[in-house]
XYZ file of C-alpha atoms in Angstrom:
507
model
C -36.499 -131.482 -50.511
C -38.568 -128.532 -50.557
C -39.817 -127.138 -47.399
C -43.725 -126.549 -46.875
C -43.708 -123.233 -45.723
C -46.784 -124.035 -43.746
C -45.036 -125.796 -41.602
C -42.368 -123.135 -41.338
C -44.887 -120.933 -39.557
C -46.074 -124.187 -37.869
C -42.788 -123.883 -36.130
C -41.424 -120.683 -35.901
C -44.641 -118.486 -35.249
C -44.754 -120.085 -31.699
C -41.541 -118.671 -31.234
C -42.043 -115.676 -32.170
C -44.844 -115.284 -30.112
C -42.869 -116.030 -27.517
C -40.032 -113.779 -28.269
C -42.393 -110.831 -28.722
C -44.281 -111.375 -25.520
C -41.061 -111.715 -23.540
C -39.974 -108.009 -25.373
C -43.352 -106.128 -24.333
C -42.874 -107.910 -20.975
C -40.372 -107.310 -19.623
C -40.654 -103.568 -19.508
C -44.198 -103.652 -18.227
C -43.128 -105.605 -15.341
C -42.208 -102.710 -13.987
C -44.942 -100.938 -14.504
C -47.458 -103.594 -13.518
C -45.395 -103.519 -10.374
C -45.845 -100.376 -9.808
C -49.897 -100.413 -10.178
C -49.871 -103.183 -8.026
C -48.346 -101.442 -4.826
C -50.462 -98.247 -5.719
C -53.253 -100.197 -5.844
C -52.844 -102.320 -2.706
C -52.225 -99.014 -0.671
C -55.325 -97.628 -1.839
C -57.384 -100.528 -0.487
C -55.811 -100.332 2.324
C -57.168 -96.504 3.322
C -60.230 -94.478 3.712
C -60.326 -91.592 1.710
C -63.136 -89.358 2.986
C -62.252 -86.605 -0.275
C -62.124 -88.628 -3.265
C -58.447 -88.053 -3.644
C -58.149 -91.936 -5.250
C -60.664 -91.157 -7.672
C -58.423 -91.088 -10.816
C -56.546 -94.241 -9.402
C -58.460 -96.282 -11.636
C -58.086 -98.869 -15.034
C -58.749 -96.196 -17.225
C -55.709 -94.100 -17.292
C -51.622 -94.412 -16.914
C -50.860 -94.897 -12.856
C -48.469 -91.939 -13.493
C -51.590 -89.834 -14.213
C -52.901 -90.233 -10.936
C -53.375 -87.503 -8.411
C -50.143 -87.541 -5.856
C -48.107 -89.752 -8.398
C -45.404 -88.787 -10.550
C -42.748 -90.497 -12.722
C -39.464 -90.342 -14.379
C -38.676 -88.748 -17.220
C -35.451 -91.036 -17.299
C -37.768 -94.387 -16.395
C -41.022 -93.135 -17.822
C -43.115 -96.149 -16.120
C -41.575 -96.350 -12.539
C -43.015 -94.116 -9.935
C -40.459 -91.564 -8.629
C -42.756 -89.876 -6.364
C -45.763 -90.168 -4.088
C -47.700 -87.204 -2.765
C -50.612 -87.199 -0.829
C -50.309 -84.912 1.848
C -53.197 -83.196 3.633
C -55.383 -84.991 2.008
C -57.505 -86.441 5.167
C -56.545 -90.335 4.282
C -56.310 -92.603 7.379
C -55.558 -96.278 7.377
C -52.339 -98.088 6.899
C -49.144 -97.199 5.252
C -48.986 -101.159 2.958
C -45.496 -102.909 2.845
C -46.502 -102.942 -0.651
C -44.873 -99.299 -1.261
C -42.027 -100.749 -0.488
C -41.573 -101.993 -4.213
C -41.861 -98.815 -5.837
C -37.915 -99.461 -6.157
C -37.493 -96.120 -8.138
C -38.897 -93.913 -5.521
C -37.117 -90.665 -5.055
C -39.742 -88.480 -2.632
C -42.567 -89.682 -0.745
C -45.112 -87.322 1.140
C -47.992 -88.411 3.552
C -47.527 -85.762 5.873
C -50.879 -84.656 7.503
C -53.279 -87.153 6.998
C -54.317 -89.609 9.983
C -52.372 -93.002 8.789
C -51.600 -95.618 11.968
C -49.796 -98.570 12.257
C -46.537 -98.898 11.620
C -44.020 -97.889 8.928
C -43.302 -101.105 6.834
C -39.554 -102.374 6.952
C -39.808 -102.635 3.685
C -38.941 -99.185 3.209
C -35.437 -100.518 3.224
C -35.488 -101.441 0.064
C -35.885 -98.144 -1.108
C -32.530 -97.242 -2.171
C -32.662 -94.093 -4.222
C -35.400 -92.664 -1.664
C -34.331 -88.942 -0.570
C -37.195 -88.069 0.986
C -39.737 -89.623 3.467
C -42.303 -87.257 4.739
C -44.957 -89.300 7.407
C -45.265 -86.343 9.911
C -48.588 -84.969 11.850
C -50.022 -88.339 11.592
C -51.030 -91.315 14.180
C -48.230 -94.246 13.226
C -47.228 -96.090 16.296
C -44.134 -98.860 16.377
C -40.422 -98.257 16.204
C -38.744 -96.482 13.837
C -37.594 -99.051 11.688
C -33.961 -99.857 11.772
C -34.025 -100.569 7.803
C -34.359 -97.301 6.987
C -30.722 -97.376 7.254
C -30.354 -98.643 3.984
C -31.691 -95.850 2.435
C -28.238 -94.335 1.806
C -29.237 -91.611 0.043
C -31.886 -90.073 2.313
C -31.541 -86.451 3.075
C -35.189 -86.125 4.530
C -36.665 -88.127 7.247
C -39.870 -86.597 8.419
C -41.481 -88.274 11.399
C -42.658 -85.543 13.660
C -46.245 -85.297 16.018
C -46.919 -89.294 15.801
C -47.134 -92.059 18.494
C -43.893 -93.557 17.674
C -42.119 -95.661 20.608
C -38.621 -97.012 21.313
C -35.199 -96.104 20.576
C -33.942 -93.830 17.630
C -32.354 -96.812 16.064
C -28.517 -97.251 17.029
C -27.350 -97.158 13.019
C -29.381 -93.763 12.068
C -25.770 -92.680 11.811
C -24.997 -94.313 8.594
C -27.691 -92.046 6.972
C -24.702 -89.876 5.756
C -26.450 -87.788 3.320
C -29.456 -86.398 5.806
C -29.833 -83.261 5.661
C -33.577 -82.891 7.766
C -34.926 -85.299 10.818
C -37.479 -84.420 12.649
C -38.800 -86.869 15.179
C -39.947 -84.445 17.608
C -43.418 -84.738 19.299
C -43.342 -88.634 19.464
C -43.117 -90.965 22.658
C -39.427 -92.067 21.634
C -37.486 -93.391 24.576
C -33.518 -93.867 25.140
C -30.458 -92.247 24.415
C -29.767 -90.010 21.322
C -27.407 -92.869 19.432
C -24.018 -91.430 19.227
C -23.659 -92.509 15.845
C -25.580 -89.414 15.069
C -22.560 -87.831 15.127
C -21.536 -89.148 11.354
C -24.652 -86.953 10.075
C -22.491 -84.200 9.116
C -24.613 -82.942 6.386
C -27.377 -82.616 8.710
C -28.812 -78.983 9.152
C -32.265 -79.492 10.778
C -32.443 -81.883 14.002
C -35.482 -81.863 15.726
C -35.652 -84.544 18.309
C -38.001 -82.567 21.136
C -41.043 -83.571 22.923
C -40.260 -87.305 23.702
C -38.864 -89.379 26.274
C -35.490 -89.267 25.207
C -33.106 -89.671 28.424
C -29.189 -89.902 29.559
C -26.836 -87.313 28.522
C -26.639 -85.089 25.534
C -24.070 -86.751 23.571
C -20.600 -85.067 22.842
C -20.342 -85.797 19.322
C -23.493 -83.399 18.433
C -20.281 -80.956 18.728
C -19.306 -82.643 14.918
C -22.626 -81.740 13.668
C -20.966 -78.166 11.482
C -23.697 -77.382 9.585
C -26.801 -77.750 12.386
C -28.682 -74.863 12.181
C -31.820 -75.848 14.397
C -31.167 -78.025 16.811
C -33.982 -79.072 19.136
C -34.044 -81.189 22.607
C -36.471 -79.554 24.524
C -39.474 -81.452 26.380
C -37.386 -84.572 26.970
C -35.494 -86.405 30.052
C -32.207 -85.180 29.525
C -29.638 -85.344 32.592
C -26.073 -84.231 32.760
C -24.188 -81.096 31.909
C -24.589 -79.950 28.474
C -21.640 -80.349 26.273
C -19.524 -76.747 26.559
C -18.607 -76.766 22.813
C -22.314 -76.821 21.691
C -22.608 -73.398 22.818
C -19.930 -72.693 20.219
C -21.476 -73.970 17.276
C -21.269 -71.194 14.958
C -24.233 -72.762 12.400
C -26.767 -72.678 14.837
C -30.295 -70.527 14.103
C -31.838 -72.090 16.712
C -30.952 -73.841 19.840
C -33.962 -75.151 22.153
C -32.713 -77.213 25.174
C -36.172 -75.912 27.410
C -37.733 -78.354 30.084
C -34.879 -81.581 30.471
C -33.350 -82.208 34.049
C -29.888 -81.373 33.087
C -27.520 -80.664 36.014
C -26.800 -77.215 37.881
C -24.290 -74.874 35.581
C -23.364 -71.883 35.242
C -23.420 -70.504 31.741
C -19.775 -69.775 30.516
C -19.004 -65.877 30.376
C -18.357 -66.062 26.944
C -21.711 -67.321 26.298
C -23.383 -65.540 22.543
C -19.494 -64.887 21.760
C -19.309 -67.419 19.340
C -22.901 -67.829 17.974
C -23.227 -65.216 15.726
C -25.846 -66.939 13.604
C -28.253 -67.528 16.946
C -31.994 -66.018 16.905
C -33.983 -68.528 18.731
C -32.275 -69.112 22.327
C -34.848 -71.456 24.667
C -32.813 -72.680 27.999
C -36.179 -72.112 30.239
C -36.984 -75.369 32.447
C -33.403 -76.691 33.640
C -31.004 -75.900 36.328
C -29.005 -73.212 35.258
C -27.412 -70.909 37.739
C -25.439 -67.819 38.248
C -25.711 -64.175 36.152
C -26.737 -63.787 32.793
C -23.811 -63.479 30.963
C -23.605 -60.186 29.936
C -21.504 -60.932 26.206
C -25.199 -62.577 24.781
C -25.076 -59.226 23.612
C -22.569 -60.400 21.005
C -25.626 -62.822 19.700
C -26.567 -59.489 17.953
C -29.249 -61.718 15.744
C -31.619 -63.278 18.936
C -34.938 -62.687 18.067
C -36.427 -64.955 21.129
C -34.712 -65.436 24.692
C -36.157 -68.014 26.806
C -34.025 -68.183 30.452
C -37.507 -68.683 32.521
C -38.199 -71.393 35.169
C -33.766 -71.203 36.222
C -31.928 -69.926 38.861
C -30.172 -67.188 37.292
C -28.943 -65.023 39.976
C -27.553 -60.971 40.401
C -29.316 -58.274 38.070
C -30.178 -58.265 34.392
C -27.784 -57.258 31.947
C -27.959 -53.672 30.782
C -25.807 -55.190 27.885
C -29.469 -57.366 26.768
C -30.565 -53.442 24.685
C -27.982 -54.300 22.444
C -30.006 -57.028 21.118
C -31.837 -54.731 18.584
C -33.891 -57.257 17.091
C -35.517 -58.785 20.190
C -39.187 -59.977 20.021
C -39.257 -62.089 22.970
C -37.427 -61.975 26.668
C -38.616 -64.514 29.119
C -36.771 -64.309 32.418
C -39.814 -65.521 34.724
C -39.050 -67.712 37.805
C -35.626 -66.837 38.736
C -33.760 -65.055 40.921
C -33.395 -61.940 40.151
C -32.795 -58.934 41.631
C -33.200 -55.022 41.253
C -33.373 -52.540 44.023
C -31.933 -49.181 43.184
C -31.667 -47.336 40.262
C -28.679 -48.966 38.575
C -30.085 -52.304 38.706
C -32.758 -51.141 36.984
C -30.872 -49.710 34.366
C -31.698 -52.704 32.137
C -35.091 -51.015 31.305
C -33.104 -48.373 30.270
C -31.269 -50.114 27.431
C -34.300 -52.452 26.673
C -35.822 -49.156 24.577
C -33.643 -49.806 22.016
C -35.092 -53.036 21.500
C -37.663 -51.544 19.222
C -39.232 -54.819 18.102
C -40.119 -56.261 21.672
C -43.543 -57.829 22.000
C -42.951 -59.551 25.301
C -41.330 -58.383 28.403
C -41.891 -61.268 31.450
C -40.049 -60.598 34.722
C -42.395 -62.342 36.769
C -41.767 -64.551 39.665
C -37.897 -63.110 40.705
C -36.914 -60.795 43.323
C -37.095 -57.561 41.324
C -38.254 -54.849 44.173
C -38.612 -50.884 44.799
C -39.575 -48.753 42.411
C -40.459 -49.608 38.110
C -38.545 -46.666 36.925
C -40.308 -44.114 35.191
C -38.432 -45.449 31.643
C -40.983 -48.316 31.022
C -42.775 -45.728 29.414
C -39.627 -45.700 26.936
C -40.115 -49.084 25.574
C -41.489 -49.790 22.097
C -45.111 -49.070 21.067
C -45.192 -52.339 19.484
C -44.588 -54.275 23.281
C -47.618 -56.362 23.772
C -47.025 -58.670 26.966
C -45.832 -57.060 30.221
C -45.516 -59.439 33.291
C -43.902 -58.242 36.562
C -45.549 -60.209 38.931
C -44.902 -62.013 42.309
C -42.103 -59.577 42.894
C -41.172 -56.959 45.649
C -42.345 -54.147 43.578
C -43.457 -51.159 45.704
C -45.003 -47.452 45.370
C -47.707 -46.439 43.144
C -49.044 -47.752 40.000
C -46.104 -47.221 37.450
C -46.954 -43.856 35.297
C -44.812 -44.686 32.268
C -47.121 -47.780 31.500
C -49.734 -45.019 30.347
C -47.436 -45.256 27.113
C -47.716 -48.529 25.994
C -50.810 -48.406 24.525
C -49.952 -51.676 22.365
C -50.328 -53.990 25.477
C -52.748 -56.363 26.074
C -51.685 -58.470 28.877
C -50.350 -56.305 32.212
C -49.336 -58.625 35.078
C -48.940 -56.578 38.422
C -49.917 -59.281 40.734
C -48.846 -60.465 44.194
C -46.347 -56.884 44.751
C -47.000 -53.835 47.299
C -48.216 -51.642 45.069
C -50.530 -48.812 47.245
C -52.583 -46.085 45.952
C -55.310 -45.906 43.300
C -55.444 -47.452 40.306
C -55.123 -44.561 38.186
C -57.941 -43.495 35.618
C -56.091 -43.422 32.703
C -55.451 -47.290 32.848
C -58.571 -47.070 30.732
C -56.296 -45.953 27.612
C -55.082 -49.147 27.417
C -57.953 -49.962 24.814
C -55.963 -53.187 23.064
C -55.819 -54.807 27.384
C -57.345 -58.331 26.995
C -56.018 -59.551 30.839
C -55.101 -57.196 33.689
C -53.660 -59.149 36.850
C -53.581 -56.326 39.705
C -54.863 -59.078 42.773
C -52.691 -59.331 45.560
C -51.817 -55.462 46.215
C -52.456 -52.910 48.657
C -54.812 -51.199 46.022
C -56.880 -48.669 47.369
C -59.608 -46.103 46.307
C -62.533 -47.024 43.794
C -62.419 -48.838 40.452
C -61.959 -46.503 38.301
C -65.049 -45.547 36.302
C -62.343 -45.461 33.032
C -61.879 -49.045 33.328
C -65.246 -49.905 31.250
C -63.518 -48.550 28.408
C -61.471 -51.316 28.136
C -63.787 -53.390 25.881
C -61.898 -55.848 24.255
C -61.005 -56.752 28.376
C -61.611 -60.741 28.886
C -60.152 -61.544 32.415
C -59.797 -59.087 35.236
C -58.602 -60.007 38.588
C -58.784 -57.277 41.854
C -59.063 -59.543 44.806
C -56.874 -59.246 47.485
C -56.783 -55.422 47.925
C -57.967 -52.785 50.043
C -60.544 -51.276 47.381
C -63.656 -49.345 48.173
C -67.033 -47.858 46.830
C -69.233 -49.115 44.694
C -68.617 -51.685 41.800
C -69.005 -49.057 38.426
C -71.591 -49.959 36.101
C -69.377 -49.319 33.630
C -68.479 -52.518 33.893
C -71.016 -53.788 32.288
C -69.678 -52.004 29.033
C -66.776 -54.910 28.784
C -68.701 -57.314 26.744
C -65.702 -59.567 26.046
C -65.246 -59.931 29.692
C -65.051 -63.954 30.832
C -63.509 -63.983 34.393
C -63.802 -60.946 36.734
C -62.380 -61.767 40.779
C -62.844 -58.904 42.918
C -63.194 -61.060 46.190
C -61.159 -59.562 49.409
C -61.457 -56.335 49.039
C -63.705 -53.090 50.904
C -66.337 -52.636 48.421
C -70.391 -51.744 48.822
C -73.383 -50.998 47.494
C -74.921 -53.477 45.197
C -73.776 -55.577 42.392
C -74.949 -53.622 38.938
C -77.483 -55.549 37.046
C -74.952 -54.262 34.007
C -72.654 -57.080 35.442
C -75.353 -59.667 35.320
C -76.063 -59.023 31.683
C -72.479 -59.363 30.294
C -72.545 -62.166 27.512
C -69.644 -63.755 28.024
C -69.243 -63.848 31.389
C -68.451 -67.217 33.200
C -66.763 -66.568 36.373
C -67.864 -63.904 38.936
C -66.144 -64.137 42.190
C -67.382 -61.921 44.926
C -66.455 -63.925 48.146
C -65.939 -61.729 51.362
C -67.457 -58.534 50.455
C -69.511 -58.049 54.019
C -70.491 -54.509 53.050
C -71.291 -55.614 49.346
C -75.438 -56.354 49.066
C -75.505 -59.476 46.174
């Protein structure tokens, strides 16, 4: 019998149809996927720039601005980058389907809420990058699953809670940053199975108990940062041998009294950034941080380091910043002022600050030996005695001088007005006598001068009026007279004139 073949197609067209549609399907489902969580996040954010005005119908999702796609899997997404871009809203659970997603960046842009679980699912994610924005919630514990993470990027948000117990298992990390949050708890001890990590920035939280032993495993931390937290107890002796580390900041925790070992800087040959300021530490200054021959920045302030600074510190030769403020400290003769000595061969020093200690006598004449380029100079609320220290005349790079609260007598020499880069000069609480100089109008790029509290005379110089930068000038306590110079009164920038008991001064 002979076969219509009208009813052949009656039959098998259907099929066919069927068959085709499930072909050209099947890999769209993907992609329609895809569009679908791009889409949904858009909705969900303002977008104050226009940067979601190509995410539209009439072009390929992996044409839009931020988006880009595989090569390999030429529909699926592979990354998302929109940072800086001024978005704000909600990061959508929705992104959690882009299942192919290697990298994703919203860094800088004002997103809140929380980050979606559903980032769990993101197994081949490497990167997440959500920092400098306002997202609030815990740091998901799913993120766990994203075994082959090497970048988690959560810094300067509101995030709360614990750093979730199994961040350990995130094996492959190379980068987390979660500092500048309101995190709470201990630093999970399973952190010590990140041994790939290099960058761990965990500072500026709430973080509490003790600094865990088993950051000791962490061999190939370079920057390792705990500052501006709660942390108690002693600080684990072997961190300070960590050969890797570039940068070690454990400033402002409550960790217990110690005294730093003698070998400290022996084995941290890699170190530039040292920040210890803020804690309890005790005892000298070991002299063998000389053998941290790379510190570009040491931070000791706010202590109780005791004895005399170590001559040994000049053999740091690339040496920017030395912060020893609020210690106890001590120099009275010549020898234990040597250390100013061998800080001239520091010839990249920008900030000297020796404030607050017991340093006393007489500022050798060798400050004047210390790098051009030296910028910050603080000796105050010392014992410092005798006349205004000649060498400073040399430093003509400074422009902050800190004198204050000492027993410095004499004049205040003219040729302070050579300092022409000064923008603060602290002299109050001396035994300052003589006039102002008239040289000190010279100093124009001045913005906050502060005499009170000395035994100066004469007449306020009109040359002060020349210091048009000038914000705060304090000569209160002191033996001046005459009149105030209507120069003063017609400084534009002026906003704080103190002139309190000046008897012999007519206002």
């Amino acid at each position: 019998m002979e076969f219509p073949v009208s009813a052949f197609l009656f039959l098998v067209l259907p099929l066919l149809l069927l068959l085709s549609t499930h072909a050209t399907c099947s890999p769209m489902h993907g992609n329609e996927t895809d569009r679908a969580a791009l889409l949904d996040f858009k909705l969900s954010c303002s977008d104050p720039h226009g940067s979601f005005a190509s995410w539209n119908m009439s072009s390929h999702f992996c044409l839009w601005k931020g988006v880009s796609c595989s090569r390999k899997h030429p529909q699926r997404v592979t990354q998302l980058d929109l940072t800086g871009q001024g978005l704000s809203g909600y990061i959508t659970p929705s992104l959690g389907n882009l299942t192919y997603l290697r990298a994703l960046h919203l860094s800088n842009n004002s997103f809140s809420g929380e980050i979606p679980t559903s980032f769990g699912h993101l197994h081949r994610l490497e990167v997440i990058s959500l920092s400098n924005n306002s997202l609030q919630g815990w740091i998901p514990a799913e993120l766990s699953n994203c075994s082959n993470l090497q970048t988690l990027s959560l810094y300067s948000n509101h995030l709360e809670g614990r750093i979730p117990d199994n961040i350990g298992s995130l094996s492959k990390l190379v980068i987390l940053t979660l500092s500048g949050n309101n995190l709470t708890g201990p630093i999970p001890r399973s952190i010590g199975n990140m041994t790939s990590i290099n960058i761990l920035s965990l500072s500026e939280n709430y973080l509490q108990g003790s600094i865990p032993q088993e950051l000791v495993l962490l061999f190939e931390v370079s920057y390792l940062a705990l500052g501006d937290n709660l942390f108690s107890g002693r600080v684990p002796q072997m961190l300070f041998n960590q050969s890797s580390l570039v940068d070690l900041g454990l400033e402002t925790n409550h960790l217990d009294k110690a005294v730093l070992p003698s070998d400290f800087g022996s084995h941290l040959p890699n170190l530039q950034h040292l920040g210890l300021d803020s804690n309890n530490f005790e005892g000298p200054i070991p002299a063998s941080l000389a053998n941290a021959s790379k510190i570009l920045d040491l931070g000791l302030s706010r202590n109780y380091f005791s004895g005399t600074v170590p001559s040994a510190l000049g053999c740091l030769h690339d040496l920017t910043f030395l912060n020893l403020e609020s210690n106890s400290l001590e120099a009275s003769d010549r020898k234990s002022w040597e250390f100013i000595d061998s800080l001239a061969n520091c010839s990249k020093l920008q900030v000297i600050a020796l404030a607050m200690n017991n340093l006393g006598g007489d500022v050798p004449s060798s400050i004047g030996n210390l790098t051009s380029e030296l910028q910050i100079l603080y000796l105050g609320t010392n014992r410092l005695s005798g006349m205004f220290p000649p060498g400073i005349t040399n430093l003509q790079s400074l422009i902050g001088l800190s004198l204050e609260n000492n027993q410095y007598i004499g004049a205040i020499p003219q040729w302070v007005g050579k300092l022409g880069n000064l923008q603060a000069l602290y002299l109050e609480g001396n035994s300052f006598t003589g006039p102002i100089p008239l040289s000190i109008g010279n100093l124009s790029q001045l913005t906050y001068l502060y005499l009170q509290d000395n035994m100066i005379e004469g007449a306020l110089p009109p040359t002060l009026g020349k210091m048009k930068n000038l914000l705060r000038l304090n000569i209160t306590n002191n033996r001046l007279q005459g009149s105030v110079p209507a120069e003063i009164f017609s400084l534009p920038s002026l906003i704080s004139f103190c002139l309190q008991k000046l008897a012999r001064l007519n206002n």
